[in-house]
């Protein structure tokens, strides 16, 4: 018994003092005022897995606004707005056909098989019809030119107006199926097709810039 009392005196007293020193800062901290930010930090639970906030990347700039952004109140206005909405769908058809023609002409040159281009005059004819449908729908969709139109919209409007006539010129230069299969394409046709294909690509980029804003293709 005396031995137990001896060890309690030697070990217990320092242990008690150490416990008091360890508890005293906690007790003192409980009486300090807490700021709202500290309370939120101390009481906010940790987010569960999968609940982390998702960061979204906004568009670099806002899309170009036109006079047709406000919903019209008249029947004729709603009809024109509805027709103009078909421009985005109609314009892809002639673009795809003309680029297909350019691709077939390139393959015929590379592989030296003019037969690849035998049906290109027909494809160009369908593309021209589609372009003469898509261009007026674009005018309906964008409205009449205004002084405050963005440069992308101005370029898109007038390149799109000229493209149907340029495509018609390319169709006229393209020989018929028999001559095309024999490889009798003139050099002017190749130059005109290359120019129109480049204009089509530039027009597609400008159309996307009008719809999605500048920098839409930024990496």
Coordinates of C-alpha atoms in Angstrom, one line a residue, residues 25-210:
X25 CA -6.8 26.4 -23.7
X26 CA -9.9 24.5 -24.8
X27 CA -11.9 25.9 -21.9
X28 CA -10.6 29.4 -22.5
X29 CA -11.4 29.1 -26.3
X30 CA -15.0 28.3 -25.6
X31 CA -15.6 31.7 -24.0
X32 CA -14.1 33.7 -27.0
X33 CA -16.6 35.3 -29.4
X34 CA -16.8 33.6 -32.8
X35 CA -17.1 35.4 -36.1
X36 CA -19.7 34.2 -38.6
X37 CA -17.0 32.9 -40.9
X38 CA -15.4 31.0 -38.0
X39 CA -18.7 29.5 -37.0
X40 CA -19.4 28.4 -40.6
X41 CA -15.9 26.9 -40.8
X42 CA -16.2 25.1 -37.6
X43 CA -19.8 23.8 -38.1
X44 CA -19.9 23.2 -41.8
X45 CA -19.8 19.5 -42.6
X46 CA -17.3 18.1 -45.0
X47 CA -18.7 17.6 -48.5
X48 CA -19.6 14.1 -49.4
X49 CA -17.8 12.4 -52.3
X50 CA -19.4 13.5 -55.5
X51 CA -20.9 16.7 -54.0
X52 CA -18.0 19.0 -55.0
X53 CA -19.0 22.1 -56.9
X54 CA -18.6 21.8 -60.7
X55 CA -16.8 24.6 -62.4
X56 CA -18.3 25.7 -65.7
X57 CA -16.5 27.5 -68.5
X58 CA -18.5 30.4 -70.0
X59 CA -18.4 31.4 -73.6
X60 CA -15.6 33.8 -74.4
X61 CA -18.1 36.4 -75.5
X62 CA -21.8 36.7 -75.9
X63 CA -23.4 35.6 -79.2
X64 CA -24.2 38.3 -81.7
X65 CA -27.7 39.7 -81.1
X66 CA -30.1 40.5 -83.9
X67 CA -33.4 42.3 -84.2
X68 CA -35.1 38.9 -84.2
X69 CA -34.1 38.0 -80.7
X70 CA -37.3 39.4 -79.3
X71 CA -40.4 37.2 -79.8
X72 CA -42.7 38.9 -82.4
X73 CA -46.3 39.5 -81.5
X74 CA -47.9 39.3 -84.9
X75 CA -48.6 36.1 -86.9
X76 CA -46.5 37.3 -89.9
X77 CA -43.6 38.1 -87.5
X78 CA -43.9 34.6 -85.8
X79 CA -44.0 33.0 -89.3
X80 CA -40.9 34.8 -90.4
X81 CA -39.1 33.9 -87.2
X82 CA -40.1 30.3 -87.7
X83 CA -38.9 30.2 -91.3
X84 CA -35.6 31.9 -90.3
X85 CA -35.0 29.2 -87.7
X86 CA -34.6 26.7 -90.5
X87 CA -31.5 28.5 -91.8
X88 CA -29.2 26.6 -89.5
X89 CA -30.6 23.2 -90.7
X90 CA -30.8 24.1 -94.4
X91 CA -27.3 25.5 -94.7
X92 CA -25.5 22.3 -93.7
X93 CA -26.9 20.4 -96.8
X94 CA -25.2 22.5 -99.6
X95 CA -22.0 22.9 -97.5
X96 CA -21.7 19.1 -97.1
X97 CA -22.4 18.5 -100.8
X98 CA -19.9 21.0 -102.1
X99 CA -17.1 19.8 -99.8
X100 CA -17.9 16.2 -100.9
X101 CA -17.5 17.3 -104.5
X102 CA -14.1 18.9 -103.7
X103 CA -13.0 15.8 -101.9
X104 CA -14.0 13.6 -104.9
X105 CA -12.1 15.8 -107.3
X106 CA -9.0 15.6 -105.1
X107 CA -9.2 11.8 -104.9
X108 CA -9.6 11.6 -108.6
X109 CA -6.5 13.7 -109.1
X110 CA -4.5 11.8 -106.5
X111 CA -5.5 8.3 -107.6
X112 CA -5.7 9.3 -111.3
X113 CA -9.2 7.9 -111.7
X114 CA -11.5 10.6 -113.2
X115 CA -14.5 8.2 -112.9
X116 CA -14.7 9.4 -109.2
X117 CA -16.0 12.8 -110.5
X118 CA -18.6 11.5 -112.9
X119 CA -21.6 12.4 -110.6
X120 CA -20.2 15.7 -109.3
X121 CA -22.3 17.8 -111.7
X122 CA -25.4 16.3 -110.2
X123 CA -24.1 16.8 -106.7
X124 CA -23.3 20.4 -107.5
X125 CA -26.7 21.0 -108.9
X126 CA -28.4 19.8 -105.7
X127 CA -26.0 21.9 -103.7
X128 CA -26.9 25.0 -105.7
X129 CA -30.6 24.5 -105.1
X130 CA -29.9 24.1 -101.4
X131 CA -27.8 27.2 -101.3
X132 CA -30.5 29.3 -103.0
X133 CA -32.9 28.1 -100.3
X134 CA -30.5 28.6 -97.3
X135 CA -29.4 32.1 -98.2
X136 CA -32.9 33.7 -98.1
X137 CA -33.6 31.9 -94.9
X138 CA -30.4 33.5 -93.5
X139 CA -31.7 36.9 -94.4
X140 CA -35.0 36.2 -92.7
X141 CA -33.2 35.0 -89.6
X142 CA -30.8 37.9 -89.3
X143 CA -33.1 40.7 -90.5
X144 CA -32.1 43.7 -92.6
X145 CA -28.6 45.1 -92.2
X146 CA -28.1 47.6 -89.4
X147 CA -25.4 50.1 -88.6
X148 CA -24.4 48.4 -85.4
X149 CA -24.1 44.9 -86.9
X150 CA -21.0 43.0 -85.7
X151 CA -18.3 42.4 -88.3
X152 CA -18.8 38.6 -88.2
X153 CA -22.5 39.1 -89.0
X154 CA -21.7 41.5 -91.9
X155 CA -19.2 39.1 -93.5
X156 CA -21.4 36.1 -92.9
X157 CA -24.4 37.9 -94.5
X158 CA -22.6 39.0 -97.7
X159 CA -20.5 35.9 -98.3
X160 CA -23.6 33.8 -97.8
X161 CA -25.4 36.0 -100.4
X162 CA -22.7 35.5 -103.0
X163 CA -22.1 31.8 -102.4
X164 CA -25.2 30.5 -104.3
X165 CA -24.1 32.4 -107.4
X166 CA -20.5 31.2 -107.1
X167 CA -21.7 27.7 -106.7
X168 CA -23.9 28.1 -109.8
X169 CA -20.8 29.2 -111.7
X170 CA -18.8 26.2 -110.5
X171 CA -21.7 23.9 -111.7
X172 CA -21.7 25.6 -115.1
X173 CA -18.0 25.0 -115.4
X174 CA -18.2 21.4 -114.5
X175 CA -18.5 19.2 -117.7
X176 CA -21.1 16.5 -118.0
X177 CA -20.7 13.0 -116.7
X178 CA -19.1 11.5 -119.8
X179 CA -16.5 14.3 -120.1
X180 CA -15.8 14.2 -116.4
X181 CA -15.3 10.4 -116.5
X182 CA -12.8 11.0 -119.3
X183 CA -10.9 13.6 -117.2
X184 CA -11.7 16.6 -119.3
X185 CA -12.1 19.1 -116.5
X186 CA -10.8 22.6 -117.3
X187 CA -8.3 24.4 -115.1
X188 CA -10.8 27.2 -114.4
X189 CA -13.2 24.7 -112.9
X190 CA -10.5 23.5 -110.5
X191 CA -9.6 27.0 -109.5
X192 CA -13.3 28.1 -109.0
X193 CA -14.1 24.9 -107.0
X194 CA -11.1 25.6 -104.7
X195 CA -12.0 29.2 -104.1
X196 CA -15.7 28.3 -103.3
X197 CA -14.6 25.5 -101.0
X198 CA -12.4 27.9 -99.0
X199 CA -15.2 30.4 -98.9
X200 CA -17.6 27.7 -97.6
X201 CA -15.2 26.9 -94.8
X202 CA -14.8 30.6 -93.9
X203 CA -18.5 31.0 -94.0
X204 CA -19.1 28.1 -91.7
X205 CA -16.6 29.6 -89.2
X206 CA -18.3 33.0 -89.3
X207 CA -21.7 31.4 -88.9
X208 CA -20.5 29.6 -85.7
X209 CA -19.1 32.9 -84.4
X210 CA -22.4 34.6 -85.0

